[in-house]
mmCIF file of C-alpha atoms in Angstrom:
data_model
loop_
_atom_site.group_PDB
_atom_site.id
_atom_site.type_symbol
_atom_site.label_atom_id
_atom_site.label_comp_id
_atom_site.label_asym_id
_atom_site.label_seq_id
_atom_site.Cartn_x
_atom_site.Cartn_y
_atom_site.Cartn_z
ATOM 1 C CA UNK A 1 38.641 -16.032 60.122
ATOM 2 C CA UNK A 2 37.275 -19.497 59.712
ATOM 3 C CA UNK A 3 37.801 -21.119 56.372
ATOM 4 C CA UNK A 4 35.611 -21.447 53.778
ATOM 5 C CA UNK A 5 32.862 -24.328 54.060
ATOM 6 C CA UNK A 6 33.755 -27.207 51.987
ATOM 7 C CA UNK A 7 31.640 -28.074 49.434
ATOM 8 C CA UNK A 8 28.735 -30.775 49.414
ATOM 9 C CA UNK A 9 29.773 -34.067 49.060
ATOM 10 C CA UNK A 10 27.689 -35.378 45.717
ATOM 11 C CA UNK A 11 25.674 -38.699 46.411
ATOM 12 C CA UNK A 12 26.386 -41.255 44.198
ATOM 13 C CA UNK A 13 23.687 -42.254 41.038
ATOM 14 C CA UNK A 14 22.529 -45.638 40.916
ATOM 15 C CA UNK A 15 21.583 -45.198 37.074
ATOM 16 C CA UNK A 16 25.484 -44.192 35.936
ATOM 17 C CA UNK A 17 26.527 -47.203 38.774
ATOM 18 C CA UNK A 18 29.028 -44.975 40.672
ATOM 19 C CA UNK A 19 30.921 -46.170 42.955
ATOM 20 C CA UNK A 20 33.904 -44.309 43.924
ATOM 21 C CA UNK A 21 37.328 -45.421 44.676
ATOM 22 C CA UNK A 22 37.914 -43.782 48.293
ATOM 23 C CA UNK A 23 40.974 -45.867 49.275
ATOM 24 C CA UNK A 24 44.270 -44.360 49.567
ATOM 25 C CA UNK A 25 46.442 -47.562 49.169
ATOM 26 C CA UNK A 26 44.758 -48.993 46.086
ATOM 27 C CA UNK A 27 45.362 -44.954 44.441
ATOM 28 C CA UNK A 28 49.176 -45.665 45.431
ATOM 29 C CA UNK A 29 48.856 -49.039 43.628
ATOM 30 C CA UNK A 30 46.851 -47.798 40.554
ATOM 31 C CA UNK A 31 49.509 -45.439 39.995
ATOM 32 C CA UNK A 32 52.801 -47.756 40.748
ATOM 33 C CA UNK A 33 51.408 -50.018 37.851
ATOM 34 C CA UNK A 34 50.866 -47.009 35.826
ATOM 35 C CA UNK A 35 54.492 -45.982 35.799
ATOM 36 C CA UNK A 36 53.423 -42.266 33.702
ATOM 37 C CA UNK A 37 56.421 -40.415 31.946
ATOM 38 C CA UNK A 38 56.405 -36.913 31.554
ATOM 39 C CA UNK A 39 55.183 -37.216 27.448
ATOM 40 C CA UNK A 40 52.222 -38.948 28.196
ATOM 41 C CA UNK A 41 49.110 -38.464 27.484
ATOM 42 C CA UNK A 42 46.455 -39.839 29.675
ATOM 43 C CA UNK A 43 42.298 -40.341 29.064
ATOM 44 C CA UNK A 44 40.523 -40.692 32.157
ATOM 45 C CA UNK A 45 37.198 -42.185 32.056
ATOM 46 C CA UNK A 46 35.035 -41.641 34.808
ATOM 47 C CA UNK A 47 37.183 -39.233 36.692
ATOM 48 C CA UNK A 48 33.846 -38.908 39.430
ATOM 49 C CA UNK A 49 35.239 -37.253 42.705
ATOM 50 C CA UNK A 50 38.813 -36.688 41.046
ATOM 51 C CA UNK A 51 40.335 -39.780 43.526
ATOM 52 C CA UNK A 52 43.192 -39.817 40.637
ATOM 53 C CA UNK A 53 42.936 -36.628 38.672
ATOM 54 C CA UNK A 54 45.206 -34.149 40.781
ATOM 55 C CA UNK A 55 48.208 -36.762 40.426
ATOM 56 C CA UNK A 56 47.218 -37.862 37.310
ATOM 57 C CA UNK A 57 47.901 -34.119 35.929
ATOM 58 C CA UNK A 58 50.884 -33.609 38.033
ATOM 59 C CA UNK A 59 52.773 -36.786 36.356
ATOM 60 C CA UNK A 60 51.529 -36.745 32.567
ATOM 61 C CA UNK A 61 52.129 -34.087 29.623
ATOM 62 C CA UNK A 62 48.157 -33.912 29.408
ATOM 63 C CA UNK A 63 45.105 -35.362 30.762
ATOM 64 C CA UNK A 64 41.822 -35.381 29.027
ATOM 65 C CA UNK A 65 38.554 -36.735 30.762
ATOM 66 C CA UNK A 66 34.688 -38.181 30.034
ATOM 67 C CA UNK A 67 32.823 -37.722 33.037
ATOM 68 C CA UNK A 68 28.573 -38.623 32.074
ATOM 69 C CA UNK A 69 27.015 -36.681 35.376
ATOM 70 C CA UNK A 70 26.945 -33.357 34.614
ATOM 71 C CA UNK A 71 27.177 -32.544 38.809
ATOM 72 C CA UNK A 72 30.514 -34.340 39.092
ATOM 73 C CA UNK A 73 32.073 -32.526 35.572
ATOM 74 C CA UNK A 74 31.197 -28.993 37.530
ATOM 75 C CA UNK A 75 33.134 -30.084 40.355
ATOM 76 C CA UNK A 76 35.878 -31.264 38.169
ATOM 77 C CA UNK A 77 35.807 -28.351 36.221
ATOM 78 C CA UNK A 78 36.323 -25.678 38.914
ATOM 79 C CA UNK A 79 38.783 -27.871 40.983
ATOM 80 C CA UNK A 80 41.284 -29.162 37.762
ATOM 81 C CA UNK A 81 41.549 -26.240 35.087
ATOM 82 C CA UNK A 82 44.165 -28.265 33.577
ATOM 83 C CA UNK A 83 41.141 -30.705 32.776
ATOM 84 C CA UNK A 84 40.489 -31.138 29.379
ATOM 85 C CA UNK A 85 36.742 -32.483 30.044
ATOM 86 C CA UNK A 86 34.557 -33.718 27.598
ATOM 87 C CA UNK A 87 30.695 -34.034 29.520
ATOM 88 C CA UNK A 88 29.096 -36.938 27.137
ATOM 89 C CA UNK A 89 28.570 -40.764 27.792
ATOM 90 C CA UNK A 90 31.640 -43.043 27.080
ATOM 91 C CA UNK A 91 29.694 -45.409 24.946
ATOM 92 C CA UNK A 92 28.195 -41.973 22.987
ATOM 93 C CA UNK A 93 31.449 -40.667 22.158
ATOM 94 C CA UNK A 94 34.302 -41.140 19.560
ATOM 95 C CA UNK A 95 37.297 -42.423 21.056
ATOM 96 C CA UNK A 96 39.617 -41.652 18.416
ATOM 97 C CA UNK A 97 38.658 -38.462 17.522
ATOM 98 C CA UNK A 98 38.966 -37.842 21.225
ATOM 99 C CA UNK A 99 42.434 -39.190 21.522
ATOM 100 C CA UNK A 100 43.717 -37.320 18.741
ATOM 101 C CA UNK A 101 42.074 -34.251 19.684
ATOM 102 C CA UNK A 102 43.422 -33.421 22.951
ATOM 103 C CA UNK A 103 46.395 -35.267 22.561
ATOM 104 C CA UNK A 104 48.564 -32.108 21.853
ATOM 105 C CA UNK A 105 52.204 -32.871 21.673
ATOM 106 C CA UNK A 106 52.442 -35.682 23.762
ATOM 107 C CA UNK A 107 53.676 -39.162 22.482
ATOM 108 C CA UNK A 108 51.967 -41.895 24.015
ATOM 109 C CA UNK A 109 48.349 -41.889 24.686
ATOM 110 C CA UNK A 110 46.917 -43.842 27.842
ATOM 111 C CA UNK A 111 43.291 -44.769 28.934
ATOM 112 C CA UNK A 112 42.942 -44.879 32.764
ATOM 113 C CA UNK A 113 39.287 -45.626 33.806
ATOM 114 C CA UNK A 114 37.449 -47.120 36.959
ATOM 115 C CA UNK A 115 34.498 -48.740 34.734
ATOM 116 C CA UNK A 116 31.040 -49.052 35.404
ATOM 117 C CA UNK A 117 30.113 -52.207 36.249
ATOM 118 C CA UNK A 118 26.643 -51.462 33.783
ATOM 119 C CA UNK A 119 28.517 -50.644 30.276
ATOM 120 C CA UNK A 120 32.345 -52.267 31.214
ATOM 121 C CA UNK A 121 31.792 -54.884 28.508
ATOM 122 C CA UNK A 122 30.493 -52.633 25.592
ATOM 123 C CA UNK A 123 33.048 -49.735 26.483
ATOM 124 C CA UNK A 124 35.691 -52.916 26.297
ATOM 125 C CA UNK A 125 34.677 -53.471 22.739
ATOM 126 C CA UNK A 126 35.152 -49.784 22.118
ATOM 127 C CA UNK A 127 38.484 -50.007 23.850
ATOM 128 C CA UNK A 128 39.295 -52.903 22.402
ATOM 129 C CA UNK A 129 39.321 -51.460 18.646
ATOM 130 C CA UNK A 130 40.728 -48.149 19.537
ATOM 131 C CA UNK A 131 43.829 -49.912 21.337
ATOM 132 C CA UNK A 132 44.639 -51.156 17.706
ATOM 133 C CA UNK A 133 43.594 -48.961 15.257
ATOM 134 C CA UNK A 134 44.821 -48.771 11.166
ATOM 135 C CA UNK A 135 47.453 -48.137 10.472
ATOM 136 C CA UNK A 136 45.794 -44.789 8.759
ATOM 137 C CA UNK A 137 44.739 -43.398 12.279
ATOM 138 C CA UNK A 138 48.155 -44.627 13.710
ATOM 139 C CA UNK A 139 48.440 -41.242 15.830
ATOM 140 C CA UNK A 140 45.235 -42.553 17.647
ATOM 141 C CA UNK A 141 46.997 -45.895 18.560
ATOM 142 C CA UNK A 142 47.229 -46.506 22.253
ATOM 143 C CA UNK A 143 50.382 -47.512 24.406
ATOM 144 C CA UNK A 144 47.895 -49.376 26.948
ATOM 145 C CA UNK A 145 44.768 -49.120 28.659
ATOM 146 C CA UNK A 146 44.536 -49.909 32.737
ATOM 147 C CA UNK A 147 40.801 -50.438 34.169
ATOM 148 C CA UNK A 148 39.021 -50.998 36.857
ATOM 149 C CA UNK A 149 36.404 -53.601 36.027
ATOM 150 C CA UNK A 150 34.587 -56.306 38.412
ATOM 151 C CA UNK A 151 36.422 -59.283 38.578
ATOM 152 C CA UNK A 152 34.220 -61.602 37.116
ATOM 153 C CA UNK A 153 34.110 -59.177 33.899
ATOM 154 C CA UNK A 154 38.224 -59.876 34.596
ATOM 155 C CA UNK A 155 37.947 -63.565 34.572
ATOM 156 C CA UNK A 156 36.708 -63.593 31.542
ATOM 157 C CA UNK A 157 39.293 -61.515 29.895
ATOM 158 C CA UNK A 158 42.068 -63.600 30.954
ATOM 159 C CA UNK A 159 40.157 -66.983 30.512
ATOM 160 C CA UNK A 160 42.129 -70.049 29.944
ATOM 161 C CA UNK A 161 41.445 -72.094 26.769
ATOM 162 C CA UNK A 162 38.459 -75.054 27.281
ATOM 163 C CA UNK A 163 37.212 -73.130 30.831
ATOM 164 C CA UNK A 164 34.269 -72.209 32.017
ATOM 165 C CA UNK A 165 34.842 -68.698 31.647
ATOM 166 C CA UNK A 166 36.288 -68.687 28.444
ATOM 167 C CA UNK A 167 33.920 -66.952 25.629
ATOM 168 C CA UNK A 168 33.272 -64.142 23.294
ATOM 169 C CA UNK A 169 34.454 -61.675 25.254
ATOM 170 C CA UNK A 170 37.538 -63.414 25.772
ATOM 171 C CA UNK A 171 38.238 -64.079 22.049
ATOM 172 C CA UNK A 172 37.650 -60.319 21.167
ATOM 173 C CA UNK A 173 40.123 -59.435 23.958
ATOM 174 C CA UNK A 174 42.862 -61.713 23.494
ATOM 175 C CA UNK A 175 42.689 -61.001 19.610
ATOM 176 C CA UNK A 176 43.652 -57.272 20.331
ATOM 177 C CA UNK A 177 45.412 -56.999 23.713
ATOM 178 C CA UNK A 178 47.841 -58.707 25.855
ATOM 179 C CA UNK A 179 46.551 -59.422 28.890
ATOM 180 C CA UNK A 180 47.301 -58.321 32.515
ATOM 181 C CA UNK A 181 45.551 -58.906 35.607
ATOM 182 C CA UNK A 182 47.127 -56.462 37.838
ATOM 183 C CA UNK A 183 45.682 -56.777 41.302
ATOM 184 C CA UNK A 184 42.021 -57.377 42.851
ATOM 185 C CA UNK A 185 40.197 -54.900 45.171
ATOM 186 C CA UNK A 186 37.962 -55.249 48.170
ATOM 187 C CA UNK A 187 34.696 -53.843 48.279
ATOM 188 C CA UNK A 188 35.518 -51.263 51.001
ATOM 189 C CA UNK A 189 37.281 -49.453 48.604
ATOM 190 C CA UNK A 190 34.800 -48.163 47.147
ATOM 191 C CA UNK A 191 31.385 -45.580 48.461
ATOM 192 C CA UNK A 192 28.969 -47.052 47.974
ATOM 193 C CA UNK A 193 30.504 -50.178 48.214
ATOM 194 C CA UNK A 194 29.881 -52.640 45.558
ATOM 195 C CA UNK A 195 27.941 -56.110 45.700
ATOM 196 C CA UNK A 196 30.909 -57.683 44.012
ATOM 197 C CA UNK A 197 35.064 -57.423 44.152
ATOM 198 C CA UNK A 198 36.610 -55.693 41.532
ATOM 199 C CA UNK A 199 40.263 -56.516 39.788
ATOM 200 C CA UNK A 200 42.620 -54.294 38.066
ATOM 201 C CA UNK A 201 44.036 -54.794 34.399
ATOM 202 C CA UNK A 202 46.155 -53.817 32.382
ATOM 203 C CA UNK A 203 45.746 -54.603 28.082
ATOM 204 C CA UNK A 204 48.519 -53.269 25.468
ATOM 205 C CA UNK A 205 47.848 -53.987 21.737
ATOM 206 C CA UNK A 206 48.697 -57.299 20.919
ATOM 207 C CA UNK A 207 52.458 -57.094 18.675
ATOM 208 C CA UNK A 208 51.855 -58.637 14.951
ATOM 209 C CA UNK A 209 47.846 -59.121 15.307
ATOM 210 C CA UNK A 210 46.600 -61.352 12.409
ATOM 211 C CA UNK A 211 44.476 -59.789 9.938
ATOM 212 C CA UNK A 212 40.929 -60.199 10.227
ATOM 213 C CA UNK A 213 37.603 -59.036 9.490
ATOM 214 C CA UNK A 214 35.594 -57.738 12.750
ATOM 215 C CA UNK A 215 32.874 -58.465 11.759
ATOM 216 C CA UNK A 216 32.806 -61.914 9.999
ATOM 217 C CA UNK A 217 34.783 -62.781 13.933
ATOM 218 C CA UNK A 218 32.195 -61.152 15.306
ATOM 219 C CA UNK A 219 29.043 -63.167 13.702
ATOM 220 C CA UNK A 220 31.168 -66.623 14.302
ATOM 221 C CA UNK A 221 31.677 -65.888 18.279
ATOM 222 C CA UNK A 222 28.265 -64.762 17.924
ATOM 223 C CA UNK A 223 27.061 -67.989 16.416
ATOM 224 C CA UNK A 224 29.753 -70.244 18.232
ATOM 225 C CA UNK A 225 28.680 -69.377 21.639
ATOM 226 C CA UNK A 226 25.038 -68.572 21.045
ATOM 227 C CA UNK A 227 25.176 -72.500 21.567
ATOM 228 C CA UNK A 228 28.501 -73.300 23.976
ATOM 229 C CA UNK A 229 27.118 -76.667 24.848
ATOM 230 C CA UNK A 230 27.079 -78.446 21.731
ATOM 231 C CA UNK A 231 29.766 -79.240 19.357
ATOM 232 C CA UNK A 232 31.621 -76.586 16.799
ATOM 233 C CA UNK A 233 29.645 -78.711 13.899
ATOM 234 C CA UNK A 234 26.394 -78.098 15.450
ATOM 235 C CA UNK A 235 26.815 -74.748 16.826
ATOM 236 C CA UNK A 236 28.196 -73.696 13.367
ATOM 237 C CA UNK A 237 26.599 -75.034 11.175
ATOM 238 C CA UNK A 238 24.160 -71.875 9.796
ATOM 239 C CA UNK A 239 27.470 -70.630 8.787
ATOM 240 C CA UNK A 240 28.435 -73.784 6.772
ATOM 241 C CA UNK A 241 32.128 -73.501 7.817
ATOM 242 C CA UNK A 242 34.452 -76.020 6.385
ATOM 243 C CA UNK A 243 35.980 -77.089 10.012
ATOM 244 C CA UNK A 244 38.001 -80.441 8.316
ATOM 245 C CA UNK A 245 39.991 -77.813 6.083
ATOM 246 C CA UNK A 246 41.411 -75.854 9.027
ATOM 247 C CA UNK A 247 41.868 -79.430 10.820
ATOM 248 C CA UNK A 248 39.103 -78.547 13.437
ATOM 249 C CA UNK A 249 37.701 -81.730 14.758
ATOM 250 C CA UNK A 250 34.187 -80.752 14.708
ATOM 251 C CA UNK A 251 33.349 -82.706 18.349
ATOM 252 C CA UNK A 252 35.575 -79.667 19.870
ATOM 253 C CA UNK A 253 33.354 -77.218 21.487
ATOM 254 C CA UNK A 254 32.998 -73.571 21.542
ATOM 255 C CA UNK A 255 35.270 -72.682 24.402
ATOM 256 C CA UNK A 256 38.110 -75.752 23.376
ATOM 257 C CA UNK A 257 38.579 -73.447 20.220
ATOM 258 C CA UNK A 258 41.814 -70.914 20.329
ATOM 259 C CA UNK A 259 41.656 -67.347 19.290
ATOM 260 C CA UNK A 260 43.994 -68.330 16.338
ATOM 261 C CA UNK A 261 41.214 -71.059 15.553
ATOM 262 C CA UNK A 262 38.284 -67.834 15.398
ATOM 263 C CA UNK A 263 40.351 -65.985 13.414
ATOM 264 C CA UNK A 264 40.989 -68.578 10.319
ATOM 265 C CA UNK A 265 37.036 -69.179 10.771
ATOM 266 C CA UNK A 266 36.463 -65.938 10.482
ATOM 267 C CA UNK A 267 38.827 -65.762 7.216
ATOM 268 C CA UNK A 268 36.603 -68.225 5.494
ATOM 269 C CA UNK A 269 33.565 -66.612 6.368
ATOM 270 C CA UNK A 270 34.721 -63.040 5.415
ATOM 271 C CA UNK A 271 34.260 -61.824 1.655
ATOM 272 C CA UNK A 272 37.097 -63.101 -1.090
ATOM 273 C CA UNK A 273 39.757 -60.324 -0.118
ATOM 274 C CA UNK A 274 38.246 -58.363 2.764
ATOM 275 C CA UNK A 275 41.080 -57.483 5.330
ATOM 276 C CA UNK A 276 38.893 -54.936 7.251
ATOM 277 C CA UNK A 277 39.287 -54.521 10.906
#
């Protein structure tokens, strides 16, 4: 009796930019820098052909999933049972409610994704206030969060203070997480094979995270590096800052300015008392 014919192989969807990670040794390294224990609770996002799903649910207490292409959840669906899968776009979909919904018993709660290139830096900014939450949703917090993300997107994340790739993105990131660039993978890991090289990370919340409101940090990187080429007293001045009182020499620019500097900026431009995050 022959066996059964395996099933179609789904072609990948230029509009959700899938491209799936087909290489053996960069699965074994995903999961060495993992590390799961047996009470965790992992989110996949992006689970696509499943490349790290089976082991994924074989090491963890739980895994829950948010696959966009409806095909691909199907798949997933009839192959992992275990699957707690949640068909919606990422950038749709509320993390925390997510995390605490299908967390079950487990203590630690993990996000595991291989990111589209096309929404890795909004879902960041999602990820980014989920991985330190208020204390009031503390059962949402997250141990860590380990993505796949092209490496330029990675470059930025781990920027060094006054270089070229240091910006907004990197402020917001370094403000919440600790950073960790894990490994970088070739091209040919991937079907269809991407344009660029991709890099691994790894961010955990950042221990004893100043105060600060988002949003007031948020309109000064905004402002700040709307206008990267000219000096802190130019590029801020619609905010009217008072740069002397923090001892900012205002001929520093943008990218010369530490995440500690953004956040006392921030502080003065926030409302009298406002500690919201």
């Amino acid at each position: 009796m022959s066996d059964p014919p395996r099933p179609r192989r789904l072609r990948p969807r230029k509009r959700f930019g899938q491209h799936f990670l087909v290489d053996q040794g960069v699965v074994e390294q995903i999961f060495q820098a993992l590390s799961l224990a047996q009470d965790d609770h992992v989110i996949e996002v992006g689970p696509g052909h499943g490349a790290l799903t089976a082991r994924l649910l074989s090491e963890a207490a739980s895994v829950a999933a948010i696959e966009v292409d409806r095909d691909l959840a199907a798949r997933l669906t009839t192959r992992f049972p275990a699957l707690q899968l949640e068909v919606a776009d990422v950038l749709r979909t509320d993390l925390a409610e997510f995390a605490h919904r299908t967390r079950g018993q487990a203590r630690h709660t993990r996000i595991v994704g291989n990111l589209p290139y096309n929404i890795a830096t909004p879902l960041l900014g999602q990820l980014f206030g989920l991985a330190n939450s208020p204390s009031g949703t503390a059962p949402n917090r997250i141990t860590d969060i380990h993505v796949m993300l092209q490496r330029e997107v990675a470059d930025r994340l781990n920027a060094r203070l006054g270089s070229a790739d240091y910006g907004r993105l990197t402020v917001m990131a370094q403000y919440h997480c600790q950073i960790e660039r894990l490994f970088d993978v070739h091209p040919t890991s991937f079907r269809p094979a991407p344009k660029v090289r991709s890099a691994f990370v790894r961010l955990r919340p950042r221990p004893n995270q100043p105060n600060c409101d988002l949003g007031a940090l948020s309109q000064v990187l905004r402002t700040a590096f709307s206008k990267r080429r000219k000096t802190i007293a130019n590029a801020l001045a619609p905010l009217d800052l008072d740069l002397p009182a923090l001892g900012l020499e205002p001929t520093l620019r943008p990218q010369e300015l530490s995440v500690d500097d953004y956040v006392e900026l921030a502080r003065q431009l926030a409302p009298p008392g406002s500690t919201a995050r």
